[in-house]
mmCIF file with all atom_site columns, C-alpha atoms and ligand atoms in Angstrom:
data_model
loop_
_atom_site.group_PDB
_atom_site.id
_atom_site.type_symbol
_atom_site.label_atom_id
_atom_site.label_alt_id
_atom_site.label_comp_id
_atom_site.label_asym_id
_atom_site.label_entity_id
_atom_site.label_seq_id
_atom_site.pdbx_PDB_ins_code
_atom_site.Cartn_x
_atom_site.Cartn_y
_atom_site.Cartn_z
_atom_site.occupancy
_atom_site.B_iso_or_equiv
_atom_site.pdbx_formal_charge
_atom_site.auth_seq_id
_atom_site.auth_comp_id
_atom_site.auth_asym_id
_atom_site.auth_atom_id
_atom_site.pdbx_PDB_model_num
ATOM   1   C CA  . MET A 1 1   ? 101.565 87.484  93.022  1.00 0.00 ? 28  MET A CA  1
ATOM   2   C CA  . THR A 1 2   ? 100.562 90.710  94.804  1.00 0.00 ? 29  THR A CA  1
ATOM   3   C CA  . VAL A 1 3   ? 100.545 93.887  92.747  1.00 0.00 ? 30  VAL A CA  1
ATOM   4   C CA  . ALA A 1 4   ? 100.547 97.311  94.426  1.00 0.00 ? 31  ALA A CA  1
ATOM   5   C CA  . VAL A 1 5   ? 99.858  100.709 92.888  1.00 0.00 ? 32  VAL A CA  1
ATOM   6   C CA  . TYR A 1 6   ? 101.558 103.784 94.285  1.00 0.00 ? 33  TYR A CA  1
ATOM   7   C CA  . ALA A 1 7   ? 99.673  106.712 92.740  1.00 0.00 ? 34  ALA A CA  1
ATOM   8   C CA  . GLY A 1 8   ? 100.334 110.416 92.974  1.00 0.00 ? 35  GLY A CA  1
ATOM   9   C CA  . THR A 1 9   ? 100.950 113.552 90.986  1.00 0.00 ? 36  THR A CA  1
ATOM   10  C CA  . PHE A 1 10  ? 104.762 113.228 91.090  1.00 0.00 ? 37  PHE A CA  1
ATOM   11  C CA  . ASP A 1 11  ? 105.260 116.771 89.800  1.00 0.00 ? 38  ASP A CA  1
ATOM   12  C CA  . PRO A 1 12  ? 108.170 116.093 90.057  1.00 0.00 ? 39  PRO A CA  1
ATOM   13  C CA  . ILE A 1 13  ? 109.173 112.814 91.684  1.00 0.00 ? 40  ILE A CA  1
ATOM   14  C CA  . THR A 1 14  ? 111.423 113.236 94.752  1.00 0.00 ? 41  THR A CA  1
ATOM   15  C CA  . TYR A 1 15  ? 113.627 110.971 96.854  1.00 0.00 ? 42  TYR A CA  1
ATOM   16  C CA  . GLY A 1 16  ? 110.688 110.839 99.280  1.00 0.00 ? 43  GLY A CA  1
ATOM   17  C CA  . HIS A 1 17  ? 108.506 109.151 96.669  1.00 0.00 ? 44  HIS A CA  1
ATOM   18  C CA  . ILE A 1 18  ? 111.347 106.890 95.509  1.00 0.00 ? 45  ILE A CA  1
ATOM   19  C CA  . ASP A 1 19  ? 111.961 105.705 99.076  1.00 0.00 ? 46  ASP A CA  1
ATOM   20  C CA  . ILE A 1 20  ? 108.291 104.717 99.447  1.00 0.00 ? 47  ILE A CA  1
ATOM   21  C CA  . ALA A 1 21  ? 108.268 102.862 96.093  1.00 0.00 ? 48  ALA A CA  1
ATOM   22  C CA  . VAL A 1 22  ? 111.515 101.003 96.804  1.00 0.00 ? 49  VAL A CA  1
ATOM   23  C CA  . ARG A 1 23  ? 110.329 99.934  100.248 1.00 0.00 ? 50  ARG A CA  1
ATOM   24  C CA  . ALA A 1 24  ? 106.980 98.844  98.790  1.00 0.00 ? 51  ALA A CA  1
ATOM   25  C CA  . ALA A 1 25  ? 108.877 96.679  96.282  1.00 0.00 ? 52  ALA A CA  1
ATOM   26  C CA  . LYS A 1 26  ? 110.320 94.720  99.235  1.00 0.00 ? 53  LYS A CA  1
ATOM   27  C CA  . LEU A 1 27  ? 106.777 93.881  100.327 1.00 0.00 ? 54  LEU A CA  1
ATOM   28  C CA  . PHE A 1 28  ? 105.029 93.210  97.005  1.00 0.00 ? 55  PHE A CA  1
ATOM   29  C CA  . ASP A 1 29  ? 105.815 91.328  93.806  1.00 0.00 ? 56  ASP A CA  1
ATOM   30  C CA  . ARG A 1 30  ? 105.184 94.237  91.462  1.00 0.00 ? 57  ARG A CA  1
ATOM   31  C CA  . VAL A 1 31  ? 104.847 97.960  92.202  1.00 0.00 ? 58  VAL A CA  1
ATOM   32  C CA  . ILE A 1 32  ? 103.308 100.328 89.679  1.00 0.00 ? 59  ILE A CA  1
ATOM   33  C CA  . VAL A 1 33  ? 104.190 103.949 90.361  1.00 0.00 ? 60  VAL A CA  1
ATOM   34  C CA  . ALA A 1 34  ? 101.367 105.707 88.567  1.00 0.00 ? 61  ALA A CA  1
ATOM   35  C CA  . VAL A 1 35  ? 100.805 109.353 87.697  1.00 0.00 ? 62  VAL A CA  1
ATOM   36  C CA  . ALA A 1 36  ? 97.157  110.322 88.106  1.00 0.00 ? 63  ALA A CA  1
ATOM   37  C CA  . GLU A 1 37  ? 96.204  112.341 85.043  1.00 0.00 ? 64  GLU A CA  1
ATOM   38  C CA  . GLU A 1 38  ? 93.317  114.135 86.771  1.00 0.00 ? 65  GLU A CA  1
ATOM   39  C CA  . THR A 1 39  ? 94.262  115.695 90.082  1.00 0.00 ? 66  THR A CA  1
ATOM   40  C CA  . TYR A 1 40  ? 92.857  119.255 89.844  1.00 0.00 ? 67  TYR A CA  1
ATOM   41  C CA  . LYS A 1 41  ? 96.383  120.538 90.389  1.00 0.00 ? 68  LYS A CA  1
ATOM   42  C CA  . GLU A 1 42  ? 98.190  123.022 88.204  1.00 0.00 ? 69  GLU A CA  1
ATOM   43  C CA  . ASN A 1 43  ? 101.085 121.064 86.796  1.00 0.00 ? 70  ASN A CA  1
ATOM   44  C CA  . TYR A 1 44  ? 104.649 122.192 86.237  1.00 0.00 ? 71  TYR A CA  1
ATOM   45  C CA  . PHE A 1 45  ? 105.758 119.152 84.239  1.00 0.00 ? 72  PHE A CA  1
ATOM   46  C CA  . SER A 1 46  ? 103.509 117.455 81.673  1.00 0.00 ? 73  SER A CA  1
ATOM   47  C CA  . ILE A 1 47  ? 102.405 113.854 82.183  1.00 0.00 ? 74  ILE A CA  1
ATOM   48  C CA  . ALA A 1 48  ? 104.896 112.734 79.511  1.00 0.00 ? 75  ALA A CA  1
ATOM   49  C CA  . GLU A 1 49  ? 107.729 114.626 81.225  1.00 0.00 ? 76  GLU A CA  1
ATOM   50  C CA  . ARG A 1 50  ? 106.875 113.222 84.649  1.00 0.00 ? 77  ARG A CA  1
ATOM   51  C CA  . LEU A 1 51  ? 106.695 109.704 83.241  1.00 0.00 ? 78  LEU A CA  1
ATOM   52  C CA  . TYR A 1 52  ? 110.016 110.141 81.477  1.00 0.00 ? 79  TYR A CA  1
ATOM   53  C CA  . LEU A 1 53  ? 111.665 111.224 84.754  1.00 0.00 ? 80  LEU A CA  1
ATOM   54  C CA  . MET A 1 54  ? 110.038 108.408 86.723  1.00 0.00 ? 81  MET A CA  1
ATOM   55  C CA  . LYS A 1 55  ? 111.083 105.764 84.203  1.00 0.00 ? 82  LYS A CA  1
ATOM   56  C CA  . GLN A 1 56  ? 114.687 106.890 84.595  1.00 0.00 ? 83  GLN A CA  1
ATOM   57  C CA  . CYS A 1 57  ? 114.455 106.869 88.392  1.00 0.00 ? 84  CYS A CA  1
ATOM   58  C CA  . PHE A 1 58  ? 113.177 103.276 88.452  1.00 0.00 ? 85  PHE A CA  1
ATOM   59  C CA  . ALA A 1 59  ? 115.194 101.860 85.543  1.00 0.00 ? 86  ALA A CA  1
ATOM   60  C CA  . ALA A 1 60  ? 117.372 99.854  87.943  1.00 0.00 ? 87  ALA A CA  1
ATOM   61  C CA  . TYR A 1 61  ? 114.443 98.258  89.790  1.00 0.00 ? 88  TYR A CA  1
ATOM   62  C CA  . ASP A 1 62  ? 112.980 95.120  88.183  1.00 0.00 ? 89  ASP A CA  1
ATOM   63  C CA  . LYS A 1 63  ? 109.858 95.116  90.317  1.00 0.00 ? 90  LYS A CA  1
ATOM   64  C CA  . ILE A 1 64  ? 108.965 98.782  89.853  1.00 0.00 ? 91  ILE A CA  1
ATOM   65  C CA  . GLU A 1 65  ? 107.411 100.285 86.754  1.00 0.00 ? 92  GLU A CA  1
ATOM   66  C CA  . ALA A 1 66  ? 106.181 103.796 85.988  1.00 0.00 ? 93  ALA A CA  1
ATOM   67  C CA  . SER A 1 67  ? 102.890 104.517 84.284  1.00 0.00 ? 94  SER A CA  1
ATOM   68  C CA  . ALA A 1 68  ? 100.009 106.985 84.079  1.00 0.00 ? 95  ALA A CA  1
ATOM   69  C CA  . PHE A 1 69  ? 96.265  106.540 84.325  1.00 0.00 ? 96  PHE A CA  1
ATOM   70  C CA  . PRO A 1 70  ? 93.121  108.539 83.579  1.00 0.00 ? 97  PRO A CA  1
ATOM   71  C CA  . GLY A 1 71  ? 90.095  108.545 85.894  1.00 0.00 ? 98  GLY A CA  1
ATOM   72  C CA  . LEU A 1 72  ? 89.675  106.542 89.053  1.00 0.00 ? 99  LEU A CA  1
ATOM   73  C CA  . LEU A 1 73  ? 92.593  104.993 90.889  1.00 0.00 ? 100 LEU A CA  1
ATOM   74  C CA  . VAL A 1 74  ? 90.635  101.907 91.985  1.00 0.00 ? 101 VAL A CA  1
ATOM   75  C CA  . ALA A 1 75  ? 89.542  101.279 88.390  1.00 0.00 ? 102 ALA A CA  1
ATOM   76  C CA  . TYR A 1 76  ? 93.168  101.439 87.279  1.00 0.00 ? 103 TYR A CA  1
ATOM   77  C CA  . ALA A 1 77  ? 94.253  99.170  90.151  1.00 0.00 ? 104 ALA A CA  1
ATOM   78  C CA  . ARG A 1 78  ? 91.594  96.613  89.185  1.00 0.00 ? 105 ARG A CA  1
ATOM   79  C CA  . GLU A 1 79  ? 92.653  96.764  85.540  1.00 0.00 ? 106 GLU A CA  1
ATOM   80  C CA  . GLN A 1 80  ? 96.256  96.053  86.572  1.00 0.00 ? 107 GLN A CA  1
ATOM   81  C CA  . GLY A 1 81  ? 95.267  93.186  88.867  1.00 0.00 ? 108 GLY A CA  1
ATOM   82  C CA  . ALA A 1 82  ? 96.429  95.171  91.897  1.00 0.00 ? 109 ALA A CA  1
ATOM   83  C CA  . SER A 1 83  ? 94.946  94.499  95.310  1.00 0.00 ? 110 SER A CA  1
ATOM   84  C CA  . VAL A 1 84  ? 96.921  97.149  97.196  1.00 0.00 ? 111 VAL A CA  1
ATOM   85  C CA  . ILE A 1 85  ? 97.170  100.939 97.038  1.00 0.00 ? 112 ILE A CA  1
ATOM   86  C CA  . ILE A 1 86  ? 100.340 102.319 98.613  1.00 0.00 ? 113 ILE A CA  1
ATOM   87  C CA  . ARG A 1 87  ? 100.425 105.739 100.205 1.00 0.00 ? 114 ARG A CA  1
ATOM   88  C CA  . GLY A 1 88  ? 103.289 107.467 101.995 1.00 0.00 ? 115 GLY A CA  1
ATOM   89  C CA  . MET A 1 89  ? 102.572 109.199 105.293 1.00 0.00 ? 116 MET A CA  1
ATOM   90  C CA  . ARG A 1 90  ? 104.912 112.058 106.185 1.00 0.00 ? 117 ARG A CA  1
ATOM   91  C CA  . ALA A 1 91  ? 103.318 113.590 109.243 1.00 0.00 ? 118 ALA A CA  1
ATOM   92  C CA  . VAL A 1 92  ? 100.068 113.821 111.194 1.00 0.00 ? 119 VAL A CA  1
ATOM   93  C CA  . SER A 1 93  ? 99.004  116.578 108.780 1.00 0.00 ? 120 SER A CA  1
ATOM   94  C CA  . ASP A 1 94  ? 98.828  113.969 105.984 1.00 0.00 ? 121 ASP A CA  1
ATOM   95  C CA  . PHE A 1 95  ? 96.549  111.753 108.021 1.00 0.00 ? 122 PHE A CA  1
ATOM   96  C CA  . GLU A 1 96  ? 93.142  113.378 107.539 1.00 0.00 ? 123 GLU A CA  1
ATOM   97  C CA  . MET A 1 97  ? 93.273  113.541 103.745 1.00 0.00 ? 124 MET A CA  1
ATOM   98  C CA  . GLU A 1 98  ? 94.855  110.099 103.458 1.00 0.00 ? 125 GLU A CA  1
ATOM   99  C CA  . PHE A 1 99  ? 92.256  108.568 105.744 1.00 0.00 ? 126 PHE A CA  1
ATOM   100 C CA  . GLN A 1 100 ? 89.481  110.161 103.678 1.00 0.00 ? 127 GLN A CA  1
ATOM   101 C CA  . MET A 1 101 ? 90.956  108.918 100.400 1.00 0.00 ? 128 MET A CA  1
ATOM   102 C CA  . ALA A 1 102 ? 91.458  105.413 101.785 1.00 0.00 ? 129 ALA A CA  1
ATOM   103 C CA  . ALA A 1 103 ? 87.838  105.336 102.983 1.00 0.00 ? 130 ALA A CA  1
ATOM   104 C CA  . MET A 1 104 ? 86.518  106.538 99.613  1.00 0.00 ? 131 MET A CA  1
ATOM   105 C CA  . ASN A 1 105 ? 88.644  104.034 97.738  1.00 0.00 ? 132 ASN A CA  1
ATOM   106 C CA  . ARG A 1 106 ? 87.404  101.256 100.013 1.00 0.00 ? 133 ARG A CA  1
ATOM   107 C CA  . LYS A 1 107 ? 83.820  102.383 99.389  1.00 0.00 ? 134 LYS A CA  1
ATOM   108 C CA  . LEU A 1 108 ? 84.483  102.241 95.650  1.00 0.00 ? 135 LEU A CA  1
ATOM   109 C CA  . ASP A 1 109 ? 86.131  98.829  95.813  1.00 0.00 ? 136 ASP A CA  1
ATOM   110 C CA  . GLU A 1 110 ? 86.410  96.926  99.060  1.00 0.00 ? 137 GLU A CA  1
ATOM   111 C CA  . GLN A 1 111 ? 88.715  94.332  97.507  1.00 0.00 ? 138 GLN A CA  1
ATOM   112 C CA  . ILE A 1 112 ? 91.509  96.886  97.287  1.00 0.00 ? 139 ILE A CA  1
ATOM   113 C CA  . GLU A 1 113 ? 93.340  97.678  100.513 1.00 0.00 ? 140 GLU A CA  1
ATOM   114 C CA  . THR A 1 114 ? 95.278  100.892 101.204 1.00 0.00 ? 141 THR A CA  1
ATOM   115 C CA  . ILE A 1 115 ? 98.591  100.426 102.969 1.00 0.00 ? 142 ILE A CA  1
ATOM   116 C CA  . PHE A 1 116 ? 100.509 103.361 104.458 1.00 0.00 ? 143 PHE A CA  1
ATOM   117 C CA  . LEU A 1 117 ? 104.273 103.464 104.682 1.00 0.00 ? 144 LEU A CA  1
ATOM   118 C CA  . PRO A 1 118 ? 105.824 106.076 106.965 1.00 0.00 ? 145 PRO A CA  1
ATOM   119 C CA  . ALA A 1 119 ? 108.249 108.460 105.263 1.00 0.00 ? 146 ALA A CA  1
ATOM   120 C CA  . GLN A 1 120 ? 111.821 108.306 106.479 1.00 0.00 ? 147 GLN A CA  1
ATOM   121 C CA  . ASN A 1 121 ? 112.787 111.156 108.834 1.00 0.00 ? 148 ASN A CA  1
ATOM   122 C CA  . GLN A 1 122 ? 114.915 112.947 106.258 1.00 0.00 ? 149 GLN A CA  1
ATOM   123 C CA  . ASN A 1 123 ? 111.967 113.046 103.807 1.00 0.00 ? 150 ASN A CA  1
ATOM   124 C CA  . THR A 1 124 ? 109.183 114.220 106.083 1.00 0.00 ? 151 THR A CA  1
ATOM   125 C CA  . PHE A 1 125 ? 109.434 117.864 105.004 1.00 0.00 ? 152 PHE A CA  1
ATOM   126 C CA  . ILE A 1 126 ? 109.715 117.224 101.250 1.00 0.00 ? 153 ILE A CA  1
ATOM   127 C CA  . SER A 1 127 ? 106.876 117.846 98.825  1.00 0.00 ? 154 SER A CA  1
ATOM   128 C CA  . SER A 1 128 ? 106.947 118.406 95.088  1.00 0.00 ? 155 SER A CA  1
ATOM   129 C CA  . SER A 1 129 ? 105.740 121.992 95.617  1.00 0.00 ? 156 SER A CA  1
ATOM   130 C CA  . ILE A 1 130 ? 108.486 122.900 98.085  1.00 0.00 ? 157 ILE A CA  1
ATOM   131 C CA  . ILE A 1 131 ? 111.077 121.454 95.700  1.00 0.00 ? 158 ILE A CA  1
ATOM   132 C CA  . LYS A 1 132 ? 109.753 123.580 92.806  1.00 0.00 ? 159 LYS A CA  1
ATOM   133 C CA  . LYS A 1 133 ? 109.430 126.746 94.905  1.00 0.00 ? 160 LYS A CA  1
ATOM   134 C CA  . THR A 1 134 ? 112.929 126.361 96.350  1.00 0.00 ? 161 THR A CA  1
ATOM   135 C CA  . PHE A 1 135 ? 114.527 125.660 92.993  1.00 0.00 ? 162 PHE A CA  1
ATOM   136 C CA  . ILE A 1 136 ? 112.712 128.485 91.175  1.00 0.00 ? 163 ILE A CA  1
ATOM   137 C CA  . ALA A 1 137 ? 113.800 130.905 93.918  1.00 0.00 ? 164 ALA A CA  1
ATOM   138 C CA  . GLY A 1 138 ? 117.425 129.860 93.388  1.00 0.00 ? 165 GLY A CA  1
ATOM   139 C CA  . GLY A 1 139 ? 117.872 127.392 96.269  1.00 0.00 ? 166 GLY A CA  1
ATOM   140 C CA  . SER A 1 140 ? 119.590 124.024 96.055  1.00 0.00 ? 167 SER A CA  1
ATOM   141 C CA  . VAL A 1 141 ? 117.466 120.853 96.003  1.00 0.00 ? 168 VAL A CA  1
ATOM   142 C CA  . GLN A 1 142 ? 120.484 118.577 95.817  1.00 0.00 ? 169 GLN A CA  1
ATOM   143 C CA  . GLY A 1 143 ? 119.947 115.368 97.782  1.00 0.00 ? 170 GLY A CA  1
ATOM   144 C CA  . LEU A 1 144 ? 116.182 115.831 97.758  1.00 0.00 ? 171 LEU A CA  1
ATOM   145 C CA  . VAL A 1 145 ? 115.566 114.837 94.133  1.00 0.00 ? 172 VAL A CA  1
ATOM   146 C CA  . PRO A 1 146 ? 117.609 112.619 91.773  1.00 0.00 ? 173 PRO A CA  1
ATOM   147 C CA  . PRO A 1 147 ? 120.076 114.403 89.459  1.00 0.00 ? 174 PRO A CA  1
ATOM   148 C CA  . VAL A 1 148 ? 117.803 113.711 86.466  1.00 0.00 ? 175 VAL A CA  1
ATOM   149 C CA  . VAL A 1 149 ? 115.029 115.727 88.165  1.00 0.00 ? 176 VAL A CA  1
ATOM   150 C CA  . GLU A 1 150 ? 117.428 118.533 89.090  1.00 0.00 ? 177 GLU A CA  1
ATOM   151 C CA  . ASP A 1 151 ? 118.451 118.615 85.467  1.00 0.00 ? 178 ASP A CA  1
ATOM   152 C CA  . ALA A 1 152 ? 114.814 118.796 84.349  1.00 0.00 ? 179 ALA A CA  1
ATOM   153 C CA  . LEU A 1 153 ? 114.102 121.645 86.798  1.00 0.00 ? 180 LEU A CA  1
ATOM   154 C CA  . MET A 1 154 ? 117.057 123.546 85.352  1.00 0.00 ? 181 MET A CA  1
ATOM   155 C CA  . LYS A 1 155 ? 115.911 122.915 81.781  1.00 0.00 ? 182 LYS A CA  1
ATOM   156 C CA  . ARG A 1 156 ? 112.367 124.079 82.596  1.00 0.00 ? 183 ARG A CA  1
ATOM   157 C CA  . LYS A 1 157 ? 113.778 127.238 84.187  1.00 0.00 ? 184 LYS A CA  1
ATOM   158 C CA  . GLN A 1 158 ? 115.866 127.884 81.085  1.00 0.00 ? 185 GLN A CA  1
ATOM   159 C CA  . GLY A 1 159 ? 112.942 127.133 78.752  1.00 0.00 ? 186 GLY A CA  1
ATOM   160 C CA  . LYS A 1 160 ? 114.756 124.129 77.262  1.00 0.00 ? 187 LYS A CA  1
ATOM   161 C CA  . SER A 1 161 ? 113.069 120.892 76.272  1.00 0.00 ? 188 SER A CA  1
ATOM   162 C CA  . ILE A 1 162 ? 113.066 118.070 78.820  1.00 0.00 ? 189 ILE A CA  1
ATOM   163 C CA  . LEU A 1 163 ? 112.014 115.112 76.696  1.00 0.00 ? 190 LEU A CA  1
ATOM   164 C CA  . PRO A 1 164 ? 114.719 113.594 74.449  1.00 0.00 ? 191 PRO A CA  1
HETATM 165 N N1  . COA B 2 .   ? 107.784 112.149 99.813  1.00 0.00 ? 18  COA B N1  1
HETATM 166 C C1  . COA B 2 .   ? 107.727 113.359 99.250  1.00 0.00 ? 18  COA B C1  1
HETATM 167 N N2  . COA B 2 .   ? 106.586 114.012 98.984  1.00 0.00 ? 18  COA B N2  1
HETATM 168 C C2  . COA B 2 .   ? 105.466 113.379 99.300  1.00 0.00 ? 18  COA B C2  1
HETATM 169 C C3  . COA B 2 .   ? 105.438 112.113 99.885  1.00 0.00 ? 18  COA B C3  1
HETATM 170 C C4  . COA B 2 .   ? 106.673 111.493 100.153 1.00 0.00 ? 18  COA B C4  1
HETATM 171 N N3  . COA B 2 .   ? 106.759 110.311 100.724 1.00 0.00 ? 18  COA B N3  1
HETATM 172 N N4  . COA B 2 .   ? 104.165 111.757 100.086 1.00 0.00 ? 18  COA B N4  1
HETATM 173 C C5  . COA B 2 .   ? 103.418 112.761 99.631  1.00 0.00 ? 18  COA B C5  1
HETATM 174 N N5  . COA B 2 .   ? 104.194 113.743 99.158  1.00 0.00 ? 18  COA B N5  1
HETATM 175 C C6  . COA B 2 .   ? 103.764 115.034 98.629  1.00 0.00 ? 18  COA B C6  1
HETATM 176 C C7  . COA B 2 .   ? 103.699 115.081 97.132  1.00 0.00 ? 18  COA B C7  1
HETATM 177 O O1  . COA B 2 .   ? 104.921 115.495 96.574  1.00 0.00 ? 18  COA B O1  1
HETATM 178 C C8  . COA B 2 .   ? 102.612 116.086 96.887  1.00 0.00 ? 18  COA B C8  1
HETATM 179 O O2  . COA B 2 .   ? 103.167 117.372 96.954  1.00 0.00 ? 18  COA B O2  1
HETATM 180 P P1  . COA B 2 .   ? 102.470 118.609 96.217  1.00 0.00 ? 18  COA B P1  1
HETATM 181 O O3  . COA B 2 .   ? 101.108 118.763 96.836  1.00 0.00 ? 18  COA B O3  1
HETATM 182 O O4  . COA B 2 .   ? 103.384 119.706 96.527  1.00 0.00 ? 18  COA B O4  1
HETATM 183 O O5  . COA B 2 .   ? 102.399 118.246 94.766  1.00 0.00 ? 18  COA B O5  1
HETATM 184 C C9  . COA B 2 .   ? 101.677 115.921 98.089  1.00 0.00 ? 18  COA B C9  1
HETATM 185 O O6  . COA B 2 .   ? 102.450 115.275 99.083  1.00 0.00 ? 18  COA B O6  1
HETATM 186 C C10 . COA B 2 .   ? 100.467 115.122 97.777  1.00 0.00 ? 18  COA B C10 1
HETATM 187 O O7  . COA B 2 .   ? 100.872 113.834 97.367  1.00 0.00 ? 18  COA B O7  1
HETATM 188 P P2  . COA B 2 .   ? 100.364 113.030 96.108  1.00 0.00 ? 18  COA B P2  1
HETATM 189 O O8  . COA B 2 .   ? 100.794 111.630 96.334  1.00 0.00 ? 18  COA B O8  1
HETATM 190 O O9  . COA B 2 .   ? 100.783 113.649 94.835  1.00 0.00 ? 18  COA B O9  1
HETATM 191 O O10 . COA B 2 .   ? 98.847  113.049 96.336  1.00 0.00 ? 18  COA B O10 1
HETATM 192 P P3  . COA B 2 .   ? 97.771  113.930 95.696  1.00 0.00 ? 18  COA B P3  1
HETATM 193 O O11 . COA B 2 .   ? 96.905  114.321 96.835  1.00 0.00 ? 18  COA B O11 1
HETATM 194 O O12 . COA B 2 .   ? 98.283  114.988 94.831  1.00 0.00 ? 18  COA B O12 1
HETATM 195 O O13 . COA B 2 .   ? 97.088  112.861 94.740  1.00 0.00 ? 18  COA B O13 1
HETATM 196 C C11 . COA B 2 .   ? 95.989  110.826 94.174  1.00 0.00 ? 18  COA B C11 1
HETATM 197 C C12 . COA B 2 .   ? 96.452  111.762 95.245  1.00 0.00 ? 18  COA B C12 1
HETATM 198 C C13 . COA B 2 .   ? 96.593  111.094 92.833  1.00 0.00 ? 18  COA B C13 1
HETATM 199 C C14 . COA B 2 .   ? 96.399  109.459 94.609  1.00 0.00 ? 18  COA B C14 1
HETATM 200 C C15 . COA B 2 .   ? 94.435  110.958 94.117  1.00 0.00 ? 18  COA B C15 1
HETATM 201 O O14 . COA B 2 .   ? 94.080  112.277 93.775  1.00 0.00 ? 18  COA B O14 1
HETATM 202 C C16 . COA B 2 .   ? 93.836  109.986 93.130  1.00 0.00 ? 18  COA B C16 1
HETATM 203 O O15 . COA B 2 .   ? 93.724  108.812 93.397  1.00 0.00 ? 18  COA B O15 1
HETATM 204 N N6  . COA B 2 .   ? 93.394  110.496 91.945  1.00 0.00 ? 18  COA B N6  1
HETATM 205 C C17 . COA B 2 .   ? 92.749  109.700 90.926  1.00 0.00 ? 18  COA B C17 1
HETATM 206 C C18 . COA B 2 .   ? 91.226  109.951 90.910  1.00 0.00 ? 18  COA B C18 1
HETATM 207 C C19 . COA B 2 .   ? 90.545  109.187 92.004  1.00 0.00 ? 18  COA B C19 1
HETATM 208 O O16 . COA B 2 .   ? 90.574  107.978 92.072  1.00 0.00 ? 18  COA B O16 1
HETATM 209 N N7  . COA B 2 .   ? 89.891  109.931 92.893  1.00 0.00 ? 18  COA B N7  1
HETATM 210 C C20 . COA B 2 .   ? 89.248  109.379 94.050  1.00 0.00 ? 18  COA B C20 1
HETATM 211 C C21 . COA B 2 .   ? 90.268  109.065 95.103  1.00 0.00 ? 18  COA B C21 1
HETATM 212 S S1  . COA B 2 .   ? 89.654  109.203 96.694  1.00 0.00 ? 18  COA B S1  1
#
């Protein structure tokens, strides 16, 4: 049984992330889509809100689960019995940082391999930041994020609560 961890900030999750997770689930027995709690980024949605959205996005997929982890990704992967870290690659601009992270993770634990999946063409320009900026400015993000995320963006804009 091969377990893979797909980690990120997912603030919020987009169809780009979902595509990577779903394709990873065709390659591995179990895929854990995990929110890193410490990323030095200023967050728009709390960890609990991001997890809530991710759980809804993956509810229909038996092999995919959503979770969150503190500290090091390789430590979390080890704890979960995962031997693979999944990363999506959108463009050449992603390469340098991804290569650096993969090298550091390998240095930290050489038993865990990083595997890159190329983003589909229609997702190469999407990032969580561009989704937030577009939505806040009044633009449509339909087709780029699931309806549940669109709904959460609207609620955040209106100052309404996102969690049930
Ligand atoms: N579709 C859409 N967007 C994508 C994408 C895809 N396929 N792939 C990447 N992105 C976007 C994300 O939305 C995100 O956008 P944002 O910057 O606007 O938020 C951006 O690309 C970065 O992606 P993300 O996967 O969130 O990476 P990150 O650089 O924020 O975080 C972690 C990387 C969380 C995996 C890394 O910081 C980590 O492992 N942290 C834990 C601590 C640790 O182990 N540190 C040592 C690691 S070397």
